[in-house]
Amino acid sequence: MVEDVRKYLRERWLNRDVISILDFSKEDLLFLFRITDEMNEIMSEGSEVLKGKVIATAFFEPSTRTRLSFETAAYKLGASVITFTPDLSSLAKGESLADTFRMLDGYADVIIVRSPLEGTAKMAAEVCESPVINGGDGTQHHPTQAMIDLYTIRTVKGNINGLNVGVLGDLKYGRAATSFIFGLLKFNVNSIWLISPEELRIREDVRLLLEKYKPPIHETTDLEEALPELDVLYVTRIQKERFPDPAEYERVKGSYIVKQEVLKKAKDDLIILHPLPRVDELPYEVDKTPYAAYFKQAHYGVPVRMALLALVLGRLPR
Ligand code: NCD
């Protein structure tokens, strides 16, 4: 538990770049959750704590939740938002990405980046003085999504430690799935079940990291084998756009469909998470079951991102 909040804020959060969930300690995450709880309380009336601050979003890939929840978070705290649109910018005239980020750095107090290319957020952080937040780049890092996922589990289940957590779907190309697994490594979960088609198992670099942290892992292709054990099931979309070979996608698409029928084998208090968007892996019929926690998870995107913006700018509402 953090005792001296001002000191901790100054030393651990002020001007901090948010590039990978692996850079955050368990204490950092628990503190973020505490501030997120406070943001939930001020959500309806909002606050002026970030008045005068400008938040830039620079998204080089489609997004619904990440961009809009960051923008909502900024407005809720009294900040303004500028939106960089790559197709309408001087990138189209041949300006480099580094120069583009340098420009944004001059205008904005926080820069949120999304890109299909691994390492874009890190590069932006290297050229920018203002804190850079990775809104998802490449196939590994989507730290703020993992923070939302962990916050949802801690809030709905009361705790993250001791749970049996399944991650289903595209573990090879899915950055939300990979970042979620990285986030789990910070807590003492009872077991992690990695459930995917053979072709979409975690990559070697991720496997090496799991070997370092040594959480109890089960790998399977069979959802029905894992399901009765699970307290949390994190379902993910097969990332069609990231397959180098469309034939590879054709072989695995539709591999898992978490129908209500399949859920008969689940514990009564299982919760299902999904970073969204979903395609066919999670049918609408599941939405009305008590397992469905994914809309709550999506809504927590706003308070978690409010907390993040306030923390990196060193200004808390109370
Ligand atoms: C994810 C992403 O972009 O990585 N979306 C999100 O931010 N919630 C997941 C996905 O696209 O499947």
Coordinates of C-alpha atoms and ligand atoms in Angstrom, one line a residue:
M1 CA 0.0 0.0 0.0
V2 CA 1.4 3.4 -1.0
E3 CA 1.9 5.7 2.1
D4 CA 3.2 8.9 0.7
V5 CA 1.0 9.5 -2.4
R6 CA 2.6 12.8 -3.5
K7 CA 6.2 11.3 -3.5
Y8 CA 5.1 8.1 -5.2
L9 CA 3.2 10.0 -7.8
R10 CA 6.2 12.2 -8.5
E11 CA 8.7 9.3 -8.6
R12 CA 6.7 6.6 -10.3
W13 CA 4.0 8.2 -12.5
L14 CA 4.7 11.8 -13.4
N15 CA 5.7 12.1 -17.1
R16 CA 5.8 8.3 -17.4
D17 CA 5.5 6.7 -20.8
V18 CA 3.1 3.7 -20.9
I19 CA 4.6 1.4 -23.5
S20 CA 4.2 -2.2 -22.1
I21 CA 2.4 -3.6 -19.1
L22 CA 5.6 -5.4 -18.3
D23 CA 7.1 -2.1 -17.2
F24 CA 4.6 -1.8 -14.3
S25 CA 4.9 -3.3 -10.9
K26 CA 2.0 -4.9 -9.0
E27 CA 2.1 -1.9 -6.7
D28 CA 1.8 0.5 -9.7
L29 CA -1.2 -1.5 -10.9
L30 CA -2.9 -1.6 -7.5
F31 CA -2.4 2.2 -7.2
L32 CA -3.9 2.7 -10.7
F33 CA -6.9 0.6 -9.6
R34 CA -7.3 2.8 -6.5
I35 CA -7.3 6.0 -8.6
T36 CA -9.7 4.3 -11.1
D37 CA -12.2 3.7 -8.2
E38 CA -12.0 7.4 -7.4
M39 CA -12.6 8.2 -11.1
N40 CA -15.7 6.0 -11.0
E41 CA -17.0 8.2 -8.2
I42 CA -16.5 11.5 -10.0
M43 CA -17.6 10.1 -13.4
S44 CA -21.0 11.6 -13.7
E45 CA -20.1 15.2 -12.6
G46 CA -16.6 15.2 -14.1
S47 CA -13.7 17.4 -13.0
E48 CA -11.6 20.3 -14.2
V49 CA -8.3 18.8 -12.9
L50 CA -6.8 18.6 -16.3
K51 CA -8.1 22.0 -17.5
G52 CA -5.6 23.6 -19.9
K53 CA -4.0 20.3 -20.9
V54 CA -4.1 19.0 -24.5
I55 CA -4.3 15.3 -25.3
A56 CA -3.3 14.1 -28.8
T57 CA -4.5 10.9 -30.4
A58 CA -2.4 9.6 -33.3
F59 CA -4.0 6.4 -34.6
F60 CA -2.6 4.6 -37.6
E61 CA -5.0 1.7 -37.3
P62 CA -8.8 1.5 -36.8
S63 CA -10.1 1.8 -33.3
T64 CA -13.5 2.4 -31.6
R65 CA -13.1 1.8 -27.9
T66 CA -9.5 2.9 -27.3
R67 CA -9.7 6.2 -29.1
L68 CA -13.2 7.2 -27.9
S69 CA -12.6 6.1 -24.3
F70 CA -9.3 8.1 -24.2
E71 CA -11.2 11.1 -25.6
T72 CA -14.0 10.7 -23.2
A73 CA -11.6 10.4 -20.3
A74 CA -9.8 13.6 -21.4
Y75 CA -13.1 15.6 -21.6
K76 CA -14.3 14.2 -18.3
L77 CA -11.2 15.7 -16.6
G78 CA -11.5 19.0 -18.4
A79 CA -8.7 18.5 -21.0
S80 CA -9.0 19.2 -24.7
V81 CA -8.3 16.7 -27.5
I82 CA -6.6 17.0 -30.8
T83 CA -6.8 14.2 -33.3
F84 CA -4.0 13.4 -35.8
T85 CA -5.4 11.8 -39.0
P86 CA -2.6 10.2 -40.9
D87 CA -4.3 10.4 -44.4
L88 CA -4.8 14.1 -44.1
S89 CA -1.4 15.0 -42.7
S90 CA 2.0 15.8 -44.0
L91 CA 2.9 12.1 -43.7
A92 CA 1.2 12.0 -47.1
K93 CA 3.8 14.5 -48.3
G94 CA 6.7 12.3 -47.1
E95 CA 7.2 13.7 -43.6
S96 CA 8.8 11.1 -41.4
L97 CA 7.0 9.5 -38.5
A98 CA 9.7 10.9 -36.0
D99 CA 9.1 14.5 -37.2
T100 CA 5.4 14.0 -37.0
F101 CA 5.7 12.9 -33.4
R102 CA 8.1 15.9 -32.7
M103 CA 5.4 18.2 -33.9
L104 CA 2.7 16.6 -31.8
D105 CA 5.0 16.8 -28.8
G106 CA 5.1 20.6 -29.2
Y107 CA 1.3 20.8 -29.2
A108 CA 0.2 18.2 -26.7
D109 CA 0.8 17.3 -23.0
V110 CA 0.1 13.5 -23.6
I111 CA 0.3 11.6 -26.9
I112 CA -1.7 8.4 -27.4
V113 CA -0.4 6.2 -30.2
R114 CA -1.8 3.2 -32.1
S115 CA 0.0 1.5 -34.9
P116 CA 0.2 -1.9 -36.7
L117 CA 4.0 -1.7 -36.3
E118 CA 5.7 -3.1 -33.2
G119 CA 7.8 -0.5 -31.5
T120 CA 6.0 2.6 -32.8
A121 CA 5.0 3.8 -29.3
K122 CA 8.5 3.3 -28.0
M123 CA 10.0 5.2 -30.9
A124 CA 7.5 8.0 -30.3
A125 CA 8.4 8.1 -26.6
E126 CA 12.1 8.4 -27.6
V127 CA 11.5 11.6 -29.6
C128 CA 8.8 13.1 -27.4
E129 CA 9.2 14.9 -24.1
S130 CA 5.5 14.6 -23.2
P131 CA 4.4 11.2 -22.0
V132 CA 3.4 8.7 -24.7
I133 CA 0.7 6.1 -24.1
N134 CA 0.6 3.0 -26.3
G135 CA -2.9 2.5 -27.5
G136 CA -1.8 -0.8 -29.0
D137 CA 1.1 -1.4 -31.4
G138 CA 2.0 -4.6 -33.3
T139 CA 1.1 -8.0 -31.9
Q140 CA 2.4 -7.7 -28.3
H141 CA 1.6 -4.5 -26.5
H142 CA -1.7 -3.0 -25.6
P143 CA -0.9 -2.0 -22.0
T144 CA -4.0 0.1 -21.3
Q145 CA -6.3 -2.7 -22.4
A146 CA -4.5 -5.1 -20.0
M147 CA -5.0 -2.6 -17.2
I148 CA -8.7 -2.5 -18.0
D149 CA -8.9 -6.3 -18.1
L150 CA -7.2 -6.7 -14.7
Y151 CA -9.2 -3.9 -13.2
T152 CA -12.4 -5.6 -14.4
I153 CA -11.4 -8.9 -12.8
R154 CA -10.3 -7.3 -9.5
T155 CA -13.6 -5.3 -9.4
V156 CA -16.0 -8.1 -10.4
K157 CA -14.2 -11.0 -8.7
G158 CA -12.8 -9.0 -5.7
N159 CA -9.3 -10.3 -6.4
I160 CA -7.0 -11.5 -9.1
N161 CA -4.8 -13.8 -7.0
G162 CA -5.8 -17.4 -6.8
L163 CA -7.9 -17.4 -9.9
N164 CA -7.8 -19.9 -12.8
V165 CA -7.8 -17.8 -15.9
G166 CA -8.3 -19.0 -19.5
V167 CA -7.2 -17.1 -22.6
L168 CA -8.9 -18.3 -25.8
G169 CA -8.3 -17.6 -29.4
D170 CA -5.5 -15.9 -31.3
L171 CA -2.6 -16.0 -28.9
K172 CA -0.1 -15.6 -31.8
Y173 CA -1.1 -12.3 -33.3
G174 CA -3.4 -10.9 -30.6
R175 CA -1.8 -8.0 -28.7
A176 CA -4.7 -7.8 -26.3
A177 CA -4.4 -11.5 -25.4
T178 CA -0.6 -11.2 -25.1
S179 CA -0.7 -8.1 -23.0
F180 CA -3.3 -9.7 -20.8
I181 CA -1.1 -12.7 -20.2
F182 CA 1.8 -10.4 -19.4
G183 CA -0.4 -8.6 -16.9
L184 CA -1.4 -11.8 -15.2
L185 CA 2.3 -12.5 -14.5
K186 CA 2.2 -9.6 -12.1
F187 CA -0.3 -11.4 -9.8
N188 CA -0.4 -14.8 -8.2
V189 CA -3.0 -16.5 -10.3
N190 CA -3.6 -20.2 -9.6
S191 CA -3.3 -21.2 -13.2
I192 CA -3.3 -19.8 -16.7
W193 CA -5.0 -21.9 -19.5
L194 CA -3.8 -21.0 -23.0
I195 CA -6.5 -22.3 -25.4
S196 CA -5.9 -21.9 -29.1
P197 CA -5.6 -23.8 -32.4
E198 CA -2.1 -25.3 -32.8
E199 CA -1.3 -22.7 -35.4
L200 CA -2.1 -19.8 -33.1
R201 CA -0.2 -20.8 -29.9
I202 CA 1.8 -18.1 -28.1
R203 CA 5.0 -17.1 -29.9
E204 CA 8.5 -18.2 -28.8
D205 CA 9.4 -14.8 -27.4
V206 CA 6.3 -14.9 -25.2
R207 CA 7.1 -18.5 -24.2
L208 CA 10.6 -17.4 -23.0
L209 CA 9.0 -14.8 -20.8
L210 CA 6.6 -17.3 -19.3
E211 CA 9.5 -19.6 -18.6
K212 CA 11.1 -16.7 -16.7
Y213 CA 8.1 -16.0 -14.5
K214 CA 7.0 -19.6 -14.2
P215 CA 3.2 -19.3 -13.7
P216 CA 1.4 -22.6 -13.6
I217 CA 0.4 -23.0 -17.3
H218 CA -1.8 -25.4 -19.2
E219 CA -1.8 -25.4 -23.0
T220 CA -4.6 -27.0 -24.9
T221 CA -6.6 -26.8 -28.1
D222 CA -9.7 -28.0 -26.3
L223 CA -12.0 -25.4 -24.7
E224 CA -14.2 -28.1 -23.1
E225 CA -11.2 -29.5 -21.3
A226 CA -10.3 -26.1 -19.7
L227 CA -13.8 -24.7 -19.2
P228 CA -14.8 -26.5 -16.0
E229 CA -11.7 -25.2 -14.2
L230 CA -12.0 -21.6 -15.1
D231 CA -13.0 -18.5 -13.0
V232 CA -12.3 -16.1 -15.9
L233 CA -12.4 -16.8 -19.6
Y234 CA -10.8 -14.2 -21.8
V235 CA -12.1 -14.6 -25.4
T236 CA -10.3 -13.0 -28.3
R237 CA -10.9 -12.5 -32.0
I238 CA -8.8 -14.2 -34.6
Q239 CA -6.7 -11.3 -36.0
K240 CA -7.5 -11.7 -39.7
E241 CA -5.6 -8.5 -40.7
R242 CA -2.3 -9.7 -39.1
F243 CA -2.0 -13.0 -41.0
P244 CA 0.8 -12.9 -43.6
D245 CA -1.0 -15.7 -45.5
P246 CA -4.8 -15.5 -46.0
A247 CA -4.9 -19.3 -46.4
E248 CA -3.6 -19.6 -42.9
Y249 CA -6.5 -17.5 -41.7
E250 CA -9.0 -19.6 -43.7
R251 CA -7.7 -22.7 -41.9
V252 CA -8.3 -21.4 -38.4
K253 CA -11.3 -19.0 -38.7
G254 CA -14.3 -20.0 -36.6
S255 CA -12.1 -22.4 -34.5
Y256 CA -14.0 -21.6 -31.3
I257 CA -17.5 -20.4 -30.8
V258 CA -18.4 -19.9 -27.2
K259 CA -22.1 -20.8 -27.4
Q260 CA -24.4 -20.9 -24.5
E261 CA -24.6 -24.7 -25.0
V262 CA -20.8 -25.0 -24.4
L263 CA -21.1 -22.9 -21.2
K264 CA -23.1 -25.6 -19.5
K265 CA -19.8 -27.0 -18.4
A266 CA -18.7 -23.7 -16.7
K267 CA -18.6 -22.8 -13.0
D268 CA -21.6 -20.8 -12.0
D269 CA -19.5 -17.7 -11.2
L270 CA -17.3 -17.8 -14.3
I271 CA -16.9 -14.4 -15.9
I272 CA -16.3 -14.0 -19.6
L273 CA -14.1 -11.1 -20.8
H274 CA -13.4 -9.9 -24.4
P275 CA -11.4 -6.9 -25.4
L276 CA -13.8 -6.4 -28.4
P277 CA -14.5 -6.1 -31.3
R278 CA -16.0 -9.6 -31.6
V279 CA -16.7 -11.4 -34.8
D280 CA -18.2 -14.9 -34.5
E281 CA -16.3 -16.3 -31.4
L282 CA -18.8 -14.9 -28.9
P283 CA -22.4 -15.1 -30.0
Y284 CA -24.9 -12.5 -28.9
E285 CA -26.9 -15.1 -27.0
V286 CA -24.2 -15.1 -24.3
D287 CA -24.8 -11.3 -23.6
K288 CA -27.8 -12.0 -21.5
T289 CA -26.1 -14.7 -19.4
P290 CA -24.6 -13.9 -15.9
Y291 CA -21.2 -14.8 -17.3
A292 CA -21.0 -11.8 -19.7
A293 CA -18.7 -9.1 -18.2
Y294 CA -17.3 -7.7 -21.5
F295 CA -19.6 -4.6 -21.7
K296 CA -18.7 -3.7 -18.2
Q297 CA -15.1 -4.2 -19.1
A298 CA -15.4 -1.9 -22.1
H299 CA -17.1 0.8 -20.0
Y300 CA -14.3 0.6 -17.4
G301 CA -12.1 1.9 -20.3
V302 CA -13.1 5.4 -19.4
P303 CA -12.3 5.5 -15.7
V304 CA -9.0 3.5 -16.1
R305 CA -7.9 5.9 -18.9
M306 CA -9.0 8.9 -16.8
A307 CA -6.8 7.6 -14.0
L308 CA -3.8 7.1 -16.4
L309 CA -4.1 10.6 -17.8
A310 CA -4.3 12.1 -14.4
L311 CA -1.3 10.0 -13.1
V312 CA 1.1 10.8 -16.0
L313 CA 0.2 14.5 -15.7
G314 CA 0.6 14.3 -11.9
R315 CA -2.7 15.9 -11.1
L316 CA -5.3 13.9 -9.1
P317 CA -8.8 15.2 -8.5
R318 CA -8.4 15.0 -4.7
Ligands
NCD1 C1 -8.0 -4.8 -29.6 C2 -6.8 -4.3 -30.4 O1 -6.9 -3.4 -31.2 O2 -5.8 -4.9 -30.2 N1 -9.1 -3.9 -29.6 C3 -9.2 -3.1 -28.5 O3 -8.4 -2.2 -28.3 N2 -10.1 -3.3 -27.6 C4 -8.5 -6.2 -29.9 C5 -8.8 -6.5 -31.4 O4 -8.7 -5.7 -32.3 O5 -9.1 -7.7 -31.6

